[in-house]
Short mmCIF file of C-alpha atoms in Angstrom, two decimals:
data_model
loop_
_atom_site.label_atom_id
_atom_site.label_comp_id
_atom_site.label_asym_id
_atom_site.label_seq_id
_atom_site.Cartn_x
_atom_site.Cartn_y
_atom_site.Cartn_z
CA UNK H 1320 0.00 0.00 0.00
CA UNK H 1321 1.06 4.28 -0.68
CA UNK H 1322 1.75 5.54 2.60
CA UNK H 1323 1.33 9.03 2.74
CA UNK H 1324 1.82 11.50 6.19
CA UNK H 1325 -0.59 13.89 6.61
CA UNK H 1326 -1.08 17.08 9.38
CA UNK H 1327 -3.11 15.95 12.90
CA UNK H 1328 -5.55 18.53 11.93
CA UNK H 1329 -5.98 16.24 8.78
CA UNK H 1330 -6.42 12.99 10.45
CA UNK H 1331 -9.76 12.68 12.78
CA UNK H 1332 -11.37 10.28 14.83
CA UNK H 1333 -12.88 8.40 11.74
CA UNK H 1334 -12.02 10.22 8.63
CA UNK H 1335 -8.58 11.52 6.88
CA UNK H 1336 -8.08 14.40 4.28
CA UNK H 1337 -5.52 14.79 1.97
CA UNK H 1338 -3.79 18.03 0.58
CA UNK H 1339 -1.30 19.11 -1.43
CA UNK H 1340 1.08 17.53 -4.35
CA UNK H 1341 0.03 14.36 -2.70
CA UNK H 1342 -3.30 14.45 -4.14
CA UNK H 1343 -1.67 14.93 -7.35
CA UNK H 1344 0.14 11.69 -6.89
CA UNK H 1345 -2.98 9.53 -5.90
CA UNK H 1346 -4.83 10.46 -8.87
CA UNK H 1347 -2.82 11.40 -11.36
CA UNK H 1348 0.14 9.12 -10.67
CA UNK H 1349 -0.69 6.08 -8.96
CA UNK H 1350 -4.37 6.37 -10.21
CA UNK H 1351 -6.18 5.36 -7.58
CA UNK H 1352 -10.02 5.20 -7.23
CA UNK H 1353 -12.85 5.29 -4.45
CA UNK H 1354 -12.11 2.04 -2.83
CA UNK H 1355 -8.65 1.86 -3.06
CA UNK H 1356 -6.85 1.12 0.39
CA UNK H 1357 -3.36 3.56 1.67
CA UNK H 1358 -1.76 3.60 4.73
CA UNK H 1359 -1.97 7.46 6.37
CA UNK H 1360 0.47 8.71 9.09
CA UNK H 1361 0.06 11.63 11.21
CA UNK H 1362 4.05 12.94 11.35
CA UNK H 1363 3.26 12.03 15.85
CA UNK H 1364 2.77 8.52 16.09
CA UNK H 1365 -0.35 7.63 14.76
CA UNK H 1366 -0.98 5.29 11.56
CA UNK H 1367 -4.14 3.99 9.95
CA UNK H 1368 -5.34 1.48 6.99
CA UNK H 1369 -7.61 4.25 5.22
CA UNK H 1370 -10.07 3.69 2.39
CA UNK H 1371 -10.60 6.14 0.13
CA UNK H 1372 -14.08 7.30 -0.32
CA UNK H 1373 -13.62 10.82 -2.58
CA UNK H 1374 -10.94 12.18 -4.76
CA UNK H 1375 -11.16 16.04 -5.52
CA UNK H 1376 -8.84 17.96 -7.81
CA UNK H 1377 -7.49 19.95 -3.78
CA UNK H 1378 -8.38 16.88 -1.92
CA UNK H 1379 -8.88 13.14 -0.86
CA UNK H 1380 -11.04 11.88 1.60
CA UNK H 1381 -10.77 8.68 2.96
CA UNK H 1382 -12.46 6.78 6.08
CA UNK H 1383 -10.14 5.50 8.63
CA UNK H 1384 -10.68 1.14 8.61
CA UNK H 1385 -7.99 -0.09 10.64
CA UNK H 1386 -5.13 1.55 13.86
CA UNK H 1387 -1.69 0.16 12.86
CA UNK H 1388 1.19 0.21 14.88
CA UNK H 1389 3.98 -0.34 12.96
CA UNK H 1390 7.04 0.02 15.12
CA UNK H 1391 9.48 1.19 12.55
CA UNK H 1392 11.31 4.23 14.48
CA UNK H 1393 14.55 3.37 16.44
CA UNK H 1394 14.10 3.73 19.88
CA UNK H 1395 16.83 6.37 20.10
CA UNK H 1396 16.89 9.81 18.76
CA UNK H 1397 19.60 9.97 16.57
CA UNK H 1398 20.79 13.44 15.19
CA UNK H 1399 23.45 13.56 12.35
CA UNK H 1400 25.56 17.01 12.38
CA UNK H 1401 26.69 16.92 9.11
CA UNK H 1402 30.24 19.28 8.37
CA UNK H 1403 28.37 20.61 4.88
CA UNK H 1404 29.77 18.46 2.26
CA UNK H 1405 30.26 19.51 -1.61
CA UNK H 1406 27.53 18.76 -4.36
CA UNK H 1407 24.75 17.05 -4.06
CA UNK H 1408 26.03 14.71 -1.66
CA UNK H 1409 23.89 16.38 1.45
CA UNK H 1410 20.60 14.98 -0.39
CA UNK H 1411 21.95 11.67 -0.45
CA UNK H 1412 22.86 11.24 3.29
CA UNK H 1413 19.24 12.96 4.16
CA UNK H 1414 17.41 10.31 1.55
CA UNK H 1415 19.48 7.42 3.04
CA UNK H 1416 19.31 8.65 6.64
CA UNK H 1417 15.89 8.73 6.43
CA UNK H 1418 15.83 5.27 5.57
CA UNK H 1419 17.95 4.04 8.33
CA UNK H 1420 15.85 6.48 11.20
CA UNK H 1421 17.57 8.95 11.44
CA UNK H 1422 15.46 12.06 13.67
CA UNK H 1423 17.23 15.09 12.36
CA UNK H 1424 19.85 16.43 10.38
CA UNK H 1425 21.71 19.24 11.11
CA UNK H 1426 24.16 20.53 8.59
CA UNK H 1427 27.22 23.03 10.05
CA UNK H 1428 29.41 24.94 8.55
CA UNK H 1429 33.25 23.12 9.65
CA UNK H 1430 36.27 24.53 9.50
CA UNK H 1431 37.21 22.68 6.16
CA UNK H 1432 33.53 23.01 4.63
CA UNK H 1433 34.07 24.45 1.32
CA UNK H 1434 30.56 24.83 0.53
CA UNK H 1435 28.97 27.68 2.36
CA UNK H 1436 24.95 28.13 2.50
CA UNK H 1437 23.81 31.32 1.59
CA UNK H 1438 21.73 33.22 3.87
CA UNK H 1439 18.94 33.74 1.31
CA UNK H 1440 19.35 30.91 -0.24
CA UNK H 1441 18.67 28.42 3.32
CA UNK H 1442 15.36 28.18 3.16
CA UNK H 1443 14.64 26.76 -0.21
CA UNK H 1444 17.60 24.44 0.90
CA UNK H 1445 15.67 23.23 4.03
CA UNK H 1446 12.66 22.91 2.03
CA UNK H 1447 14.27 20.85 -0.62
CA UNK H 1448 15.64 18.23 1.72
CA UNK H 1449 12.66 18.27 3.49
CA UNK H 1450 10.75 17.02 0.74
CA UNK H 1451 13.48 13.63 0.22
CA UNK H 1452 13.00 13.25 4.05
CA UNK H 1453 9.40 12.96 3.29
CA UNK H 1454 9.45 10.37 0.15
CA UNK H 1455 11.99 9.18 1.67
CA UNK H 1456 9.86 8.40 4.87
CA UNK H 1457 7.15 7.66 3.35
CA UNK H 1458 8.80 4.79 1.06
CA UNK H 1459 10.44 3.28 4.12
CA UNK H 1460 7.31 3.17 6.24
CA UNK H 1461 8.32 5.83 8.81
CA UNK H 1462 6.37 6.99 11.25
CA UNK H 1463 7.87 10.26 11.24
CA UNK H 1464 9.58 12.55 9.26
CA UNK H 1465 12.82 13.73 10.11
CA UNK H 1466 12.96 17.42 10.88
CA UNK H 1467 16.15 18.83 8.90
CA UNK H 1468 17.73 22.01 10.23
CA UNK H 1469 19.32 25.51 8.77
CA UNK H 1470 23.26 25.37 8.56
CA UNK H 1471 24.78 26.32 11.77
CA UNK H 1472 28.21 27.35 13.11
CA UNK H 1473 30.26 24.84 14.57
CA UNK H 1474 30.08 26.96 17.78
CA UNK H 1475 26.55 27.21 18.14
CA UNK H 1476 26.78 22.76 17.47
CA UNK H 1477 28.95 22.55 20.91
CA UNK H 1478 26.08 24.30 22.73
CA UNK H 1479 23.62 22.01 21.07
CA UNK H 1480 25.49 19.11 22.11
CA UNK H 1481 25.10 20.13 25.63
CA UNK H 1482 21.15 18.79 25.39
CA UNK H 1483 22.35 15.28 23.79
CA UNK H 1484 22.58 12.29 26.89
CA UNK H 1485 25.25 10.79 24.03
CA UNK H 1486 27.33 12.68 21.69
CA UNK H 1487 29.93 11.07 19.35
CA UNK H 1488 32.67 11.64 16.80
CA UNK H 1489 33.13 9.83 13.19
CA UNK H 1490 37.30 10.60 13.72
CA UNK H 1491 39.57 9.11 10.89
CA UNK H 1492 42.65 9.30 12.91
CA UNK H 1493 40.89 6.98 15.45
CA UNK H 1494 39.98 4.62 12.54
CA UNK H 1495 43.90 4.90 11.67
CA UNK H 1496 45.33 4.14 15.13
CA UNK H 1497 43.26 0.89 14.90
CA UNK H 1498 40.31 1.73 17.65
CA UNK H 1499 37.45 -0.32 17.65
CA UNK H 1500 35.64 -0.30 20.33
CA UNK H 1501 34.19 3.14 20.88
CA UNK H 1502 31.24 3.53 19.16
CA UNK H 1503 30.71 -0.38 20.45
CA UNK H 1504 30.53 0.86 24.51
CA UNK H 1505 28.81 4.01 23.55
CA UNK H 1506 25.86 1.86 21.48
CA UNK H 1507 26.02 -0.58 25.10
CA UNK H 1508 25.14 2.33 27.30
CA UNK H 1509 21.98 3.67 25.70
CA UNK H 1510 18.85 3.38 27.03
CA UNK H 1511 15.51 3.48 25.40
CA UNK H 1512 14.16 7.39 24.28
CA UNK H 1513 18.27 8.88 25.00
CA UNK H 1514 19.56 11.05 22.56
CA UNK H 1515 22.60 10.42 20.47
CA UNK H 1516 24.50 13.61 18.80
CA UNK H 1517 26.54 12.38 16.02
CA UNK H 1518 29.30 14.31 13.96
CA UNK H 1519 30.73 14.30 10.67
CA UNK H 1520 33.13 16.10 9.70
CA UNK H 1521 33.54 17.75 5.46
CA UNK H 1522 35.43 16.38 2.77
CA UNK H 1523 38.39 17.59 4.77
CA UNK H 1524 37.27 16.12 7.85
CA UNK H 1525 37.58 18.10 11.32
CA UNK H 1526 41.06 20.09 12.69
CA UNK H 1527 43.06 19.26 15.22
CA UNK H 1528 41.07 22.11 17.40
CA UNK H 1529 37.76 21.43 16.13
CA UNK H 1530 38.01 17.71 17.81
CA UNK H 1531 39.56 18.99 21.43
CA UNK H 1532 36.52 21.22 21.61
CA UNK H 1533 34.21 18.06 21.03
CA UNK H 1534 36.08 16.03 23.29
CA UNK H 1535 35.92 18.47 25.70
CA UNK H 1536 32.49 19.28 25.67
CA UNK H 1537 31.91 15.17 26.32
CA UNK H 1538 31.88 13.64 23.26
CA UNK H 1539 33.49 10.08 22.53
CA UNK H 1540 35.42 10.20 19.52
CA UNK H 1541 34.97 6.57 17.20
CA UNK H 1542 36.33 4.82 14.56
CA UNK H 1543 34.47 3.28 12.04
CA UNK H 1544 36.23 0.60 10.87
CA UNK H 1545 40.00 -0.13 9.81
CA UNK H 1546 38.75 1.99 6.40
CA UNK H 1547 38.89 5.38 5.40
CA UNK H 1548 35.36 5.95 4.48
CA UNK H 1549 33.52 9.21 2.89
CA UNK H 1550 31.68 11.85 4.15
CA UNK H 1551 28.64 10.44 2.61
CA UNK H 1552 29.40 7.10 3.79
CA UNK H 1553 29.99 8.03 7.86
CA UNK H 1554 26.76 8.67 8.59
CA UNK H 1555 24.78 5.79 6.86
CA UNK H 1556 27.72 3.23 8.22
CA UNK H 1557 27.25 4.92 11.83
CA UNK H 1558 22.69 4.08 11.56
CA UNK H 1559 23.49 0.98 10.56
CA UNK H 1560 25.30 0.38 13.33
CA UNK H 1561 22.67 1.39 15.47
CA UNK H 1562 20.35 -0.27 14.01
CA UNK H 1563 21.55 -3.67 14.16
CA UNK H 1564 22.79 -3.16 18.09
CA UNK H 1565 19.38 -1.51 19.03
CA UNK H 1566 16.77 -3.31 17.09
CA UNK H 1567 18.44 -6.96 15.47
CA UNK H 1568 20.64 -8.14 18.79
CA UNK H 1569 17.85 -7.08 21.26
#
């Protein structure tokens, strides 16, 4: 079945309604009639089996049939700080990210970050990876959309890391010296509903300075792997991880 998130104004006690380009998609693209069954979530924990009973050129009504619970959030929250990376390469780890649950990305502006985000130009950045967190959600039966954040300065992403319970480090030169355990003890101590805080550097990957202030502020600094992996790469190799110490081994 399309799943497709929807506003908690939008979803009642009985009935759903449908807005936006994704009424475009159910009629236009997918074709659907009166009758036809999708799955509805409301972006805070509820999901439903909805028929759909009327499809307008601004809207779709359905009637609620079944409550589903389909357990398919991690039961951390995971934030990836992302050091802003070159190209198109952000999209990717938001798309894939998504996939593997992550809760929300925050891009910063690192020391060696080439690319800088233009003050003017942020918003219709947000709002384009917001849309591939939401396909990308919806295609991997999410129950919630990550939120994705404007470009901060790595200053401002200590402070943040204050409010984490875990924060951790994707460090090459531990991957180099030949650590492996890290990441392993940190993924041992968390508890159901803590937060995790985990940073990537650029291309370039972090300075010398830019990791004492980390480690100072608390966070564990991991390897990932006796590999040099990419920027891209860090993050998805760091939820999948998670995901197979939180949710396959328990």
């Amino acid at each position: 079945m399309q799943r497709y998130f929807v506003s908690e104004h939008d979803m009642k006690a009985t009935v759903v309604e449908i807005t936006g380009d994704d009424v475009k998609h159910i009629s236009r693209v997918m074709r659907m009639q009166a009758g036809d069954e999708i799955i509805c979530s409301n972006n805070a924990g509820r999901t439903v089996q909805v028929s759909i009973e009327q499809i307008a050129d601004d809207k779709v009504v359905g009637l609620i049939k079944a409550e589903l619970e389909p357990h398919t959030e991690l039961p951390i929250q995971v934030t990836i700080a992302q050091g802003l990376p070159k190209g198109d390469k952000l999209e990717l780890i938001v798309q894939k990210g998504t996939e593997l649950g992550v809760s929300h990305f925050q891009p910063y502006a690192a020391a060696r970050s080439i690319v800088k985000w233009e003050a003017k130009k942020a918003k219709k950045k947000v709002e384009r990876l917001e849309k591939i967190a939401k396909e990308a959600a919806e295609q991997s039966y999410r129950e919630r959309i990550p939120t994705v954040g404007e470009s901060i300065s790595f200053g401002h992403l200590l402070k943040d890391a204050k409010g984490y319970t875990h924060v951790i480090v994707a460090y090459e030169e531990a991957a180099k010296s030949g650590e492996a355990s890290a990441l392993t003890k940190v993924l041992n101590g968390v508890q159901k509903e803590d937060s995790l805080l985990v940073v990537i550097g650029p291309e370039g990957g972090l300075t010398d300075s830019e990791v004492k202030e980390l480690e100072d502020a608390g966070a564990i600094l991991c390897g990932l792997g006796p590999r040099i992996i990419r920027t891209e790469t860090a993050p998805l190799y760091v939820m999948a991880a998670i995901s197979y110490h939180l949710e396959l081994m328990r």
